[in-house]
CSV table of C-alpha atoms and ligand atoms in Angstrom, one decimal:
chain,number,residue,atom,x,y,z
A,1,UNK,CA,0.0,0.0,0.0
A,2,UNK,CA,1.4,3.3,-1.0
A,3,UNK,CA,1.3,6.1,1.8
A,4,UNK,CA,1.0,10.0,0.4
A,5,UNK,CA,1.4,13.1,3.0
A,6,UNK,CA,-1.2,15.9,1.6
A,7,UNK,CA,-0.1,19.4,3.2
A,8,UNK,CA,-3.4,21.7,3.0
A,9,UNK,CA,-5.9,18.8,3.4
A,10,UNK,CA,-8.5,20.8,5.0
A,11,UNK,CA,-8.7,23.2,1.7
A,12,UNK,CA,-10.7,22.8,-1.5
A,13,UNK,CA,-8.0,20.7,-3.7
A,14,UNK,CA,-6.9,18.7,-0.4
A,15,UNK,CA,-10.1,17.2,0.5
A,16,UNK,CA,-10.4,15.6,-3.7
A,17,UNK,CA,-6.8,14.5,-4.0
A,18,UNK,CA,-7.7,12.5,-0.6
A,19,UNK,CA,-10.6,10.8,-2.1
A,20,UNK,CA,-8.8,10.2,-5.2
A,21,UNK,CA,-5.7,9.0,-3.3
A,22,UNK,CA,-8.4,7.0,-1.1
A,23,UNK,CA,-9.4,5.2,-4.5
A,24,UNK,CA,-6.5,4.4,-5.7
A,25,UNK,CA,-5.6,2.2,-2.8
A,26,UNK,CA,-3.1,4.8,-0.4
A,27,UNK,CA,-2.8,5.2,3.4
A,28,UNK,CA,-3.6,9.0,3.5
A,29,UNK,CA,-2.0,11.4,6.2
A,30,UNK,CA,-3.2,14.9,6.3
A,31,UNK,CA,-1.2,17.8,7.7
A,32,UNK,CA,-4.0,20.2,9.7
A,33,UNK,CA,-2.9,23.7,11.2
A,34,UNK,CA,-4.2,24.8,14.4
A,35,UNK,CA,-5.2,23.3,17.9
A,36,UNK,CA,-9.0,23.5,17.2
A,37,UNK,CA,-8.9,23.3,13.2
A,38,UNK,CA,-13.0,24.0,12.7
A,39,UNK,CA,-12.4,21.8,9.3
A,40,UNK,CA,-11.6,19.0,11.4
A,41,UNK,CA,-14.9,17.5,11.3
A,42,UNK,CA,-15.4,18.0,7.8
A,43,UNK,CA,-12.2,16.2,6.5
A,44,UNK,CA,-13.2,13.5,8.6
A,45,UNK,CA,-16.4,12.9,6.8
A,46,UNK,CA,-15.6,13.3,3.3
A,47,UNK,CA,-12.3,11.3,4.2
A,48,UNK,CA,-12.5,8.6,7.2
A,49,UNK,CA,-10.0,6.8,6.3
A,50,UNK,CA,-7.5,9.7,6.4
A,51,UNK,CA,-4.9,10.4,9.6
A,52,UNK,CA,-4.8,13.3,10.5
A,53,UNK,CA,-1.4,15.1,11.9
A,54,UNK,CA,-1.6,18.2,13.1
A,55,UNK,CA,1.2,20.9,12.8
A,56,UNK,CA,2.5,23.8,10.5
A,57,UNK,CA,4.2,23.9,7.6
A,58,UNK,CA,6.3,27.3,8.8
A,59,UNK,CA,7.4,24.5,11.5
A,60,UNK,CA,10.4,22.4,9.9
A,61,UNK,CA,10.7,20.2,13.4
A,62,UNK,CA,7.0,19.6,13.1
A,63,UNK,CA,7.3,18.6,9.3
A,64,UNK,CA,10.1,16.1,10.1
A,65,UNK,CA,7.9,14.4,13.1
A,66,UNK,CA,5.3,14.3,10.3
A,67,UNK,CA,7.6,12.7,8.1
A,68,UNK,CA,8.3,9.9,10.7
A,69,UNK,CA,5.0,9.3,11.3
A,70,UNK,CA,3.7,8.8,7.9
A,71,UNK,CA,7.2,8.1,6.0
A,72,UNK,CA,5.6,8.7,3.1
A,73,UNK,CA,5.9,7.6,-1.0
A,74,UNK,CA,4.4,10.6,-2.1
A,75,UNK,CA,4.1,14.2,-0.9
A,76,UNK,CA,1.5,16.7,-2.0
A,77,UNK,CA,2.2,20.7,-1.0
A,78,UNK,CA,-0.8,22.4,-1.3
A,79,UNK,CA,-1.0,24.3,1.8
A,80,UNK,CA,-0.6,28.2,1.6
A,81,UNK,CA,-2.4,31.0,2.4
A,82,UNK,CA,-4.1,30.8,-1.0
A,83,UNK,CA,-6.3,33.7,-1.2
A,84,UNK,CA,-4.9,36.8,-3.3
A,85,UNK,CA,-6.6,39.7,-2.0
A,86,UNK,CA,-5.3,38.6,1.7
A,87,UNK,CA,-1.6,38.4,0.7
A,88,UNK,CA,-1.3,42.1,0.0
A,89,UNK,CA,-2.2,42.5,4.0
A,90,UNK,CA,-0.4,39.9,5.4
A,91,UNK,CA,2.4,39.7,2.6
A,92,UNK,CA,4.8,38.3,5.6
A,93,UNK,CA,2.6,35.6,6.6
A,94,UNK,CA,1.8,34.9,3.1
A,95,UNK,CA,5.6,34.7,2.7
A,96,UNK,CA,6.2,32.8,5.8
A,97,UNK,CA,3.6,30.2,5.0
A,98,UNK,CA,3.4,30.1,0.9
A,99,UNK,CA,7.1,30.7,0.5
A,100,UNK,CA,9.1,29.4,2.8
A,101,UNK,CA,6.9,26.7,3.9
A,102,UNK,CA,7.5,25.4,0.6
A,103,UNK,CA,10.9,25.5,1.1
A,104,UNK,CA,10.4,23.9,4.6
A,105,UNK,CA,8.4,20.9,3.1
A,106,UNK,CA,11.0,20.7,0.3
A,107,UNK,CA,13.8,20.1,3.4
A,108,UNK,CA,11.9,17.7,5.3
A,109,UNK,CA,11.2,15.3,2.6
A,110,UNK,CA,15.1,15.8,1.6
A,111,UNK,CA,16.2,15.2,4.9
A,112,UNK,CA,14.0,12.2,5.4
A,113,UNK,CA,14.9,10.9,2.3
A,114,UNK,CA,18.6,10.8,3.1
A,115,UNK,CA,20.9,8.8,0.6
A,116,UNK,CA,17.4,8.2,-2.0
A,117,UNK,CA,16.8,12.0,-2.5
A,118,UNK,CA,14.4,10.3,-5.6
A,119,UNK,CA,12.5,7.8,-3.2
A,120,UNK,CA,9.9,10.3,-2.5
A,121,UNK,CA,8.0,12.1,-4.9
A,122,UNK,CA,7.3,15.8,-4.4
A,123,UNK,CA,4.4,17.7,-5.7
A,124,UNK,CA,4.3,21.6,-5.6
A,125,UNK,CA,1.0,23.3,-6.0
A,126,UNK,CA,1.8,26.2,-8.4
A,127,UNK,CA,0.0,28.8,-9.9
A,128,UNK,CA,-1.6,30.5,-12.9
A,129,UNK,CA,-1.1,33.5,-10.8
A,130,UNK,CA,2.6,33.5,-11.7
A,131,UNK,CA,2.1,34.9,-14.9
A,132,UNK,CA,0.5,38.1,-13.6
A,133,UNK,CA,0.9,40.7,-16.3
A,134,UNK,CA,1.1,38.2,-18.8
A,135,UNK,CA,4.0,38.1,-21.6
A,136,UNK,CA,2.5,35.4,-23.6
A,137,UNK,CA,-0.9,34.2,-24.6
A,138,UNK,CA,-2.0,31.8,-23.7
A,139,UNK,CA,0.3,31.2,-20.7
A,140,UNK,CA,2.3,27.9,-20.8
A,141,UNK,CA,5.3,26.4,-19.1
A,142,UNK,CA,7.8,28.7,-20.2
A,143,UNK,CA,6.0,31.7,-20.4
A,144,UNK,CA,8.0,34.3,-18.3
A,145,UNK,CA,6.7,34.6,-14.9
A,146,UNK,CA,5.5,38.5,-14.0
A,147,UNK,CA,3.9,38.0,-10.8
A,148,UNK,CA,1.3,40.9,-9.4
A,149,UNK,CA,0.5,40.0,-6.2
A,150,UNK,CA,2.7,38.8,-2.7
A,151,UNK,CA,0.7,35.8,-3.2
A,152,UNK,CA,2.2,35.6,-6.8
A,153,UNK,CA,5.4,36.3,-5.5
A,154,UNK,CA,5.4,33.6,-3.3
A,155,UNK,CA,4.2,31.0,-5.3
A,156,UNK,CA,7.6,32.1,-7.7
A,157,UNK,CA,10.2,31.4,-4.6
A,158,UNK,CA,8.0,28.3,-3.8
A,159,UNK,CA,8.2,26.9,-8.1
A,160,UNK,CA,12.0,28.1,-8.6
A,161,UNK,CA,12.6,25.7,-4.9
A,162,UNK,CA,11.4,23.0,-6.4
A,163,UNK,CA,12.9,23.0,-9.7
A,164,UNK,CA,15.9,23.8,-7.7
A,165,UNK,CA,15.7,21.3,-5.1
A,166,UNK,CA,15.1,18.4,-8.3
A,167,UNK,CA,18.4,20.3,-9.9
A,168,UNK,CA,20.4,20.5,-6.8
A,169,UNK,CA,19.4,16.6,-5.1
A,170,UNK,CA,17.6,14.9,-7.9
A,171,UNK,CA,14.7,14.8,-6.1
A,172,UNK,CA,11.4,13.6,-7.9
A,173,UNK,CA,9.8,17.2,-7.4
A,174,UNK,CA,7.6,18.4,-9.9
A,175,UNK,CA,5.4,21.7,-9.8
A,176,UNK,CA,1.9,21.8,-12.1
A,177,UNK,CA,1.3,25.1,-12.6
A,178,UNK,CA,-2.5,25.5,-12.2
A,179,UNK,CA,-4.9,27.8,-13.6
A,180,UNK,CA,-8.2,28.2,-11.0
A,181,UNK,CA,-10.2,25.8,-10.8
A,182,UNK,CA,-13.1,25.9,-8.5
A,183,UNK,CA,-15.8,23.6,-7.1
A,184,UNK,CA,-18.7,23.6,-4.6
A,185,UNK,CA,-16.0,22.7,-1.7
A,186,UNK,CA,-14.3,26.2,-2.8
A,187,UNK,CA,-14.2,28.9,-0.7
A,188,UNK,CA,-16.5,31.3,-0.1
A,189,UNK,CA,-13.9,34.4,-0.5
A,190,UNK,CA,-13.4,33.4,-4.1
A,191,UNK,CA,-15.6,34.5,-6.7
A,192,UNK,CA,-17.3,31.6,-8.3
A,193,UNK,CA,-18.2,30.5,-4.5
A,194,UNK,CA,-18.9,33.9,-3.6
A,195,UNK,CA,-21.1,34.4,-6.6
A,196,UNK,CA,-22.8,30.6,-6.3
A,197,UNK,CA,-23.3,31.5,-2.6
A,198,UNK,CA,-24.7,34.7,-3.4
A,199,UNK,CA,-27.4,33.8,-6.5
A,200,UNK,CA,-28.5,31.0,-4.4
A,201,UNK,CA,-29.4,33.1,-1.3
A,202,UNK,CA,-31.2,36.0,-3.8
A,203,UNK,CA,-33.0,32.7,-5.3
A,204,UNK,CA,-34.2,32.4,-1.4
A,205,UNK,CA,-35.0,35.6,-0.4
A,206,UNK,CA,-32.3,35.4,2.0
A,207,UNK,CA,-30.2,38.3,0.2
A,208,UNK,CA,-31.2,41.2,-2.0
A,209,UNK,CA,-27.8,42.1,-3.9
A,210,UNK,CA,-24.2,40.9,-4.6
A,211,UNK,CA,-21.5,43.2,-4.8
A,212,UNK,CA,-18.5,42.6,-6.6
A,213,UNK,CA,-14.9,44.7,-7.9
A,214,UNK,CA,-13.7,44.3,-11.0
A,215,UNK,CA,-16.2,43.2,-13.4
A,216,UNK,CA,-13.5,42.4,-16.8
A,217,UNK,CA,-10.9,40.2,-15.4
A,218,UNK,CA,-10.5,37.0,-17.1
A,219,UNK,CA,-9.6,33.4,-15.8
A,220,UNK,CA,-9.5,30.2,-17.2
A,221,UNK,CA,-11.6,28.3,-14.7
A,222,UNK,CA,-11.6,24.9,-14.3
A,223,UNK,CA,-13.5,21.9,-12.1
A,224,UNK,CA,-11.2,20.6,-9.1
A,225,UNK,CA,-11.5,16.9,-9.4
A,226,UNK,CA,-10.2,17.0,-13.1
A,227,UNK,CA,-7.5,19.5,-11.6
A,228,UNK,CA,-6.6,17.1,-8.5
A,229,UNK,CA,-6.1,14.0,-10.8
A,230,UNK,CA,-3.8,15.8,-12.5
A,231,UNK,CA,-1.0,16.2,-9.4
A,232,UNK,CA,-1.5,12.5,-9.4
A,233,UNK,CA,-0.6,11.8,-12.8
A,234,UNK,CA,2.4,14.1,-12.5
A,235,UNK,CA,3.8,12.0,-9.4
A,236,UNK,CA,3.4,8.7,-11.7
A,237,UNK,CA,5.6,9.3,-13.9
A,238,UNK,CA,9.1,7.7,-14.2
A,239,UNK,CA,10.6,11.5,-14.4
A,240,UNK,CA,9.5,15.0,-12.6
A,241,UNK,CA,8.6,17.6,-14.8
A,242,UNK,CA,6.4,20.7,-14.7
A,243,UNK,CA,3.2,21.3,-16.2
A,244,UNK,CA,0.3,23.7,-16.8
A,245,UNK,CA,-3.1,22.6,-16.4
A,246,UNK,CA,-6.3,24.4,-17.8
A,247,UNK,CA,-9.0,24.3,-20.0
A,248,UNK,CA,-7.9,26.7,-22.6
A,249,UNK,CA,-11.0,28.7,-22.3
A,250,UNK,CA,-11.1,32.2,-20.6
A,251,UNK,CA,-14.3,34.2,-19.6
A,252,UNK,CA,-15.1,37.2,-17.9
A,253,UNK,CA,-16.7,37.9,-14.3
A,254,UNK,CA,-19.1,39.0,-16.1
A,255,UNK,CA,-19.5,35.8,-18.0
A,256,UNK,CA,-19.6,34.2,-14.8
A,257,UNK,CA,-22.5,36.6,-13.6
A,258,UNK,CA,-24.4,35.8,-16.7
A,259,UNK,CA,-24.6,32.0,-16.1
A,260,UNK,CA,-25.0,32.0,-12.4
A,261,UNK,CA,-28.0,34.2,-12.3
A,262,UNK,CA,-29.7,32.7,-15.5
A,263,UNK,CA,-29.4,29.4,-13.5
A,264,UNK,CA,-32.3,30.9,-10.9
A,265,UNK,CA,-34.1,32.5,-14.4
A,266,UNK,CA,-32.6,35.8,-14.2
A,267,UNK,CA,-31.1,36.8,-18.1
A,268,UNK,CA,-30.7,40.8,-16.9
A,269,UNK,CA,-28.7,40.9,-13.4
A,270,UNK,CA,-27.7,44.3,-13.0
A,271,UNK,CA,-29.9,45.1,-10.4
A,272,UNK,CA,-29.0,42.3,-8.1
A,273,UNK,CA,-25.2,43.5,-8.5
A,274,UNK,CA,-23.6,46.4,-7.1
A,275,UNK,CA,-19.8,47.8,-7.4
A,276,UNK,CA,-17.6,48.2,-4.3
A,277,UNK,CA,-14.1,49.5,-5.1
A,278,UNK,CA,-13.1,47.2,-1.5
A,279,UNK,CA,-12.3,44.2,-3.9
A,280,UNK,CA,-10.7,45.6,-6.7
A,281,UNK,CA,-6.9,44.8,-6.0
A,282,UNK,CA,-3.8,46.7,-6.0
A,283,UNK,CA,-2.1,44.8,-9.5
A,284,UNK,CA,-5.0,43.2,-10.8
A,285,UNK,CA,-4.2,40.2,-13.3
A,286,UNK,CA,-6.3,41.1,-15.9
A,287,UNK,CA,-6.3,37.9,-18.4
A,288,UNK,CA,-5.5,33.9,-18.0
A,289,UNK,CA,-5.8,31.2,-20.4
A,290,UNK,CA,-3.5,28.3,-20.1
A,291,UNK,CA,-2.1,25.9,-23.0
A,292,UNK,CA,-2.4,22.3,-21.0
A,293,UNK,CA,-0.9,20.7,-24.3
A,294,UNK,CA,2.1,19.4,-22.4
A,295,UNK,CA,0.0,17.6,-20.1
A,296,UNK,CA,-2.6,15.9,-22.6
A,297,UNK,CA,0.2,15.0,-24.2
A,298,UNK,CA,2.3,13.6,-21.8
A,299,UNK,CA,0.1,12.4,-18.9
A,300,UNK,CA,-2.8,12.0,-21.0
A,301,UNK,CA,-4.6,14.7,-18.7
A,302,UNK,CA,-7.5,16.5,-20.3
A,303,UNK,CA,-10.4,18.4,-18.4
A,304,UNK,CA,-13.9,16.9,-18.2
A,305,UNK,CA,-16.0,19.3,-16.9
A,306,UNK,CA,-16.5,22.8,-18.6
A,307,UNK,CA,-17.4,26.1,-17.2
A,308,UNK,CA,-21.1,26.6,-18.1
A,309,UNK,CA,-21.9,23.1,-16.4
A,310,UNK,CA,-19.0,23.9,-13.7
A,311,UNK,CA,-21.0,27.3,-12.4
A,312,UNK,CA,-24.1,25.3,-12.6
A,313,UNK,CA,-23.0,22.8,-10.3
A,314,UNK,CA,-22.3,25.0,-8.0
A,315,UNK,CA,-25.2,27.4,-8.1
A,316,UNK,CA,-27.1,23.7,-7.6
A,317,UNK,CA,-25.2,23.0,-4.8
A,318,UNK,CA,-25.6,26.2,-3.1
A,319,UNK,CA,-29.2,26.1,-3.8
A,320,UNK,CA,-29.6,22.9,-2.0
A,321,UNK,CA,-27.2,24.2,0.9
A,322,UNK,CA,-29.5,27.1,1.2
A,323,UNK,CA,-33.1,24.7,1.1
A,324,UNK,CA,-31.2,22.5,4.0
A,325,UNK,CA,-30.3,25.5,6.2
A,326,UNK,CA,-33.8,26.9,6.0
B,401,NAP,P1,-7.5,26.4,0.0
B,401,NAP,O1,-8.8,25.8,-0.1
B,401,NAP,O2,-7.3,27.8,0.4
B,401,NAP,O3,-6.6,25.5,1.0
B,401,NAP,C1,-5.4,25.9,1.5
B,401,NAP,C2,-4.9,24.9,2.5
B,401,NAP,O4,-3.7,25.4,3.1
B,401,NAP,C3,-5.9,24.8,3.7
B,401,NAP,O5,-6.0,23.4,4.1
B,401,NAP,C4,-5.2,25.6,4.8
B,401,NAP,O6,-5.6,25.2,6.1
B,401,NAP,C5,-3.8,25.2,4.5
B,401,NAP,N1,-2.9,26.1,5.2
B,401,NAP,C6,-2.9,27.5,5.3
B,401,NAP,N2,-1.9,27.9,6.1
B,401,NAP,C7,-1.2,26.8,6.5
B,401,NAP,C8,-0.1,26.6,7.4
B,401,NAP,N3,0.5,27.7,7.9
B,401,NAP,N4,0.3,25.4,7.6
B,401,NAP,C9,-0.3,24.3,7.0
B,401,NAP,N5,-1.4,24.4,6.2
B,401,NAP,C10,-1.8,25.7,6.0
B,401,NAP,O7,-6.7,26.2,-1.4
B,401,NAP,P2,-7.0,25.2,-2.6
B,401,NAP,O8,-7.9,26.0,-3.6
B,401,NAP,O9,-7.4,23.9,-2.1
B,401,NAP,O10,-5.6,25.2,-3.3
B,401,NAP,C11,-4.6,24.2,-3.0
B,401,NAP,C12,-3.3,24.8,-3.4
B,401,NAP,O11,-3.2,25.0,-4.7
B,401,NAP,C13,-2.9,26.1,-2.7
B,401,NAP,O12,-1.5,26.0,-2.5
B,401,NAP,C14,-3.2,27.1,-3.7
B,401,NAP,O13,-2.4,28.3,-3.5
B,401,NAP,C15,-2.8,26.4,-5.0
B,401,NAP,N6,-3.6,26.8,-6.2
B,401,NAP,C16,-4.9,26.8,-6.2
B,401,NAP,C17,-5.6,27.1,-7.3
B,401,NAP,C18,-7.1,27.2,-7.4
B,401,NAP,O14,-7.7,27.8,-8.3
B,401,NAP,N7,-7.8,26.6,-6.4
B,401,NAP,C19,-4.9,27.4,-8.5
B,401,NAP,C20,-3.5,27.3,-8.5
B,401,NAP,C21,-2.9,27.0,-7.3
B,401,NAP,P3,-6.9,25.8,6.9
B,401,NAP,O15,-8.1,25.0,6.3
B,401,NAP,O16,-6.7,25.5,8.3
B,401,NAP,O17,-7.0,27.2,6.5
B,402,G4F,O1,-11.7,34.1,-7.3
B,402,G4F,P1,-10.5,35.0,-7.1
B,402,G4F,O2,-10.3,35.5,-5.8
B,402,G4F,O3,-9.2,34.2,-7.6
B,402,G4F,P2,-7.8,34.6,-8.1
B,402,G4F,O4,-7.3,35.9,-7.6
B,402,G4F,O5,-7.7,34.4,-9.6
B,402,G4F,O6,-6.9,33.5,-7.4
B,402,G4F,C1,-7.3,32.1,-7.4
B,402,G4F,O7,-6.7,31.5,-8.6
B,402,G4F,C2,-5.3,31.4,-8.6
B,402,G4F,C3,-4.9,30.7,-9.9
B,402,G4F,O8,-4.7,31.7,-10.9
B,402,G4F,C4,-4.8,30.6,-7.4
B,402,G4F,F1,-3.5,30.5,-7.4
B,402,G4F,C5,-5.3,31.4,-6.1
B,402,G4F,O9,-4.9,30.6,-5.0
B,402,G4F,C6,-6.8,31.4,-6.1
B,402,G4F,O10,-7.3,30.1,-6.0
B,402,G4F,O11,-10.6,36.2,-8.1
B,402,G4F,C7,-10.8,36.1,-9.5
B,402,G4F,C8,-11.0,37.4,-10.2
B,402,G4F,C9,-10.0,38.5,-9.8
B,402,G4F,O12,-9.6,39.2,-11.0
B,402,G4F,C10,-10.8,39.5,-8.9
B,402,G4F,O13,-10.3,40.8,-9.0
B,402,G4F,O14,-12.3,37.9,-9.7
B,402,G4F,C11,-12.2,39.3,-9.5
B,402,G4F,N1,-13.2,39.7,-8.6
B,402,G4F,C12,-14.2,40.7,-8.9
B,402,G4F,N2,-15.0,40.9,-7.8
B,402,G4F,C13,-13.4,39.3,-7.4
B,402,G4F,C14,-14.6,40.0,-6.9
B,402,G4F,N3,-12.8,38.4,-6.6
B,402,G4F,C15,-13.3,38.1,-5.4
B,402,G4F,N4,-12.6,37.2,-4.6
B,402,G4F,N5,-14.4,38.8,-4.9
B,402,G4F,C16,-15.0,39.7,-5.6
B,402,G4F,O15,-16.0,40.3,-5.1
């Protein structure tokens, strides 16, 4: 039985690469943050068979003791703070945590390792967002990096660590460089979820407008079980590597609006959406489209779900959170 560490279990992308891991047949360990973690009960539900460690990835002696415990084939980084508009405020935690804990997770997978830097495979969860004001379109792997945010930033330090850490020790570290990809376990500060969240309660009554920032940025949105099966496929093969994953496909917040509100029956939203200058950003990255042709070609990755039936889902799901709560 093959055992695989996931750093960030209690987030969107941890919670489907443990019930993919859980299929494939792997002892799962889960690193959690916190004394009194409120996700705790969660994880535990969608995965029971999961053990769960508790410590912090800007803790290298805690990461070791982790590594003893689950002495694991495979190791998954996706912990970080994760949310853009944060990082500008707390642009030292976000370094502490999203760089350097990188870094940290990087060392304590070498140093367990010891003599077989290769015997345990490293995955890095990088970032469309590393293209910021974008040089190339669409964005692939060696498009030139322009981050925009301390997030961005981060996630740079973090990719470069990895590459160098496979250069440096030969380690089996590969980075997929992922463009967002949402689902309805996503957060509620990003803005599918917020939007999904938001049509739903307006659908109930519960809510009268949303109100939103910038209006014409573009992403290349994705579904998150396609997106986790890709970190798999990159750890099965015989050498690391890095690769983008998306779907090729950009639209608009706008576009998002359009198919989120026509999914209650309403084609005209603008008066159920208001502007408040509070979530534009600082740098805003305007446009992302990825070129995943590396991946369909080598790991035979391609996505499944698109976005029209991707926003649906989760204005369905909301919908139904929203009839449960009452
Ligand atoms: P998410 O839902 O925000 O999950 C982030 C996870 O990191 C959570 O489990 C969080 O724990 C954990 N974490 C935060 N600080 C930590 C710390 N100091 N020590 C240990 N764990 C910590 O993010 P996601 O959407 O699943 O994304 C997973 C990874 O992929 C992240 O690294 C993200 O930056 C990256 N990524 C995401 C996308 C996307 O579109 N979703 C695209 C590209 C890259 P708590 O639950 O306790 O907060
Ligand atoms: O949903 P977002 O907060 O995601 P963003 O900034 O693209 O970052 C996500 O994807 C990255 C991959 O490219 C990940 F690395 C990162 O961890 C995260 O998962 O914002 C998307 C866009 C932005 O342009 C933002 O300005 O939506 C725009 N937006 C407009 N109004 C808003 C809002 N974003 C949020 N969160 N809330 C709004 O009211």
């Amino acid at each position: 039985m093959k055992r695989a560490l996931i750093t960030g279990v209690t987030g969107q992308d941890g919670m489907y690469l443990g019930e993919l891991l859980d299929r494939e047949g792997y002892e799962v360990f889960g690193l959690v943050r916190g004394q009194n973690n409120p996700k705790v009960g969660v994880v535990q539900k969608i995965l029971p068979n999961a053990k769960l460690l508790f410590g912090d990835l800007t803790d290298l002696g805690a990461l070791l003791r982790i590594m003893d415990v689950a002495n694991p084939d495979e190791v998954y980084n996706l912990g970080a703070i994760s949310f853009v508009a944060h990082s500008w405020e707390n642009a030292g935690m976000t370094t502490d945590v999203t760089a350097k804990g990188a870094l940290n997770m990087l060392e304590a997978v070498r140093i367990h390792a010891g003599s077989k830097p290769e015997s345990i495979r490293f995955y890095q969860a990088s970032s469309s967002e590393m293209f910021g004001k974008v040089h190339e379109v669409p964005q692939k792997e060696s498009t030139l990096l322009w981050p925009r945010s301390p997030y961005g930033v981060s996630k740079v330090y973090a990719h470069y660590m990895t590459i160098n850490y496979r250069e440096s020790y030969g380690m089996h570290a590969s980075s997929g460089i992922l463009f967002n990809h949402e689902s309805p376990r996503r957060g509620i500060e990003f803005v599918t979820r917020k939007v999904s969240d938001g049509v739903a309660r307006i659908a109930r009554g519960k809510q009268d407008k949303l109100t939103m920032g910038n209006l014409a940025a573009s992403r290349d949105w994705g579904f998150a079980g396609d997106y986790v099966r890709a970190m798999w496929l990159m750890l099965q093969q015989p050498v690391a590597d890095d690769f983008v994953i998306a779907t090729g496909k950009t639209h608009t917040i706008r576009d998002l609006l359009d198919v989120a509100f026509a999914r209650i029956g309403i084609s005209d939203w603008s008066d159920y959406v208001s502007y408040d200058k509070q979530y534009e950003r600082p740098a805003e990255v305007d446009l992302l489209i990825g070129d995943a042709s590396k991946a369909k070609e080598k790991l035979g990755w391609e996505p499944t779900v698109q976005f029209k039936e991707l926003i649906e889902m989760m204005v369905d799901a909301d919908l139904a959170l929203q009839e449960q709560e009452g």
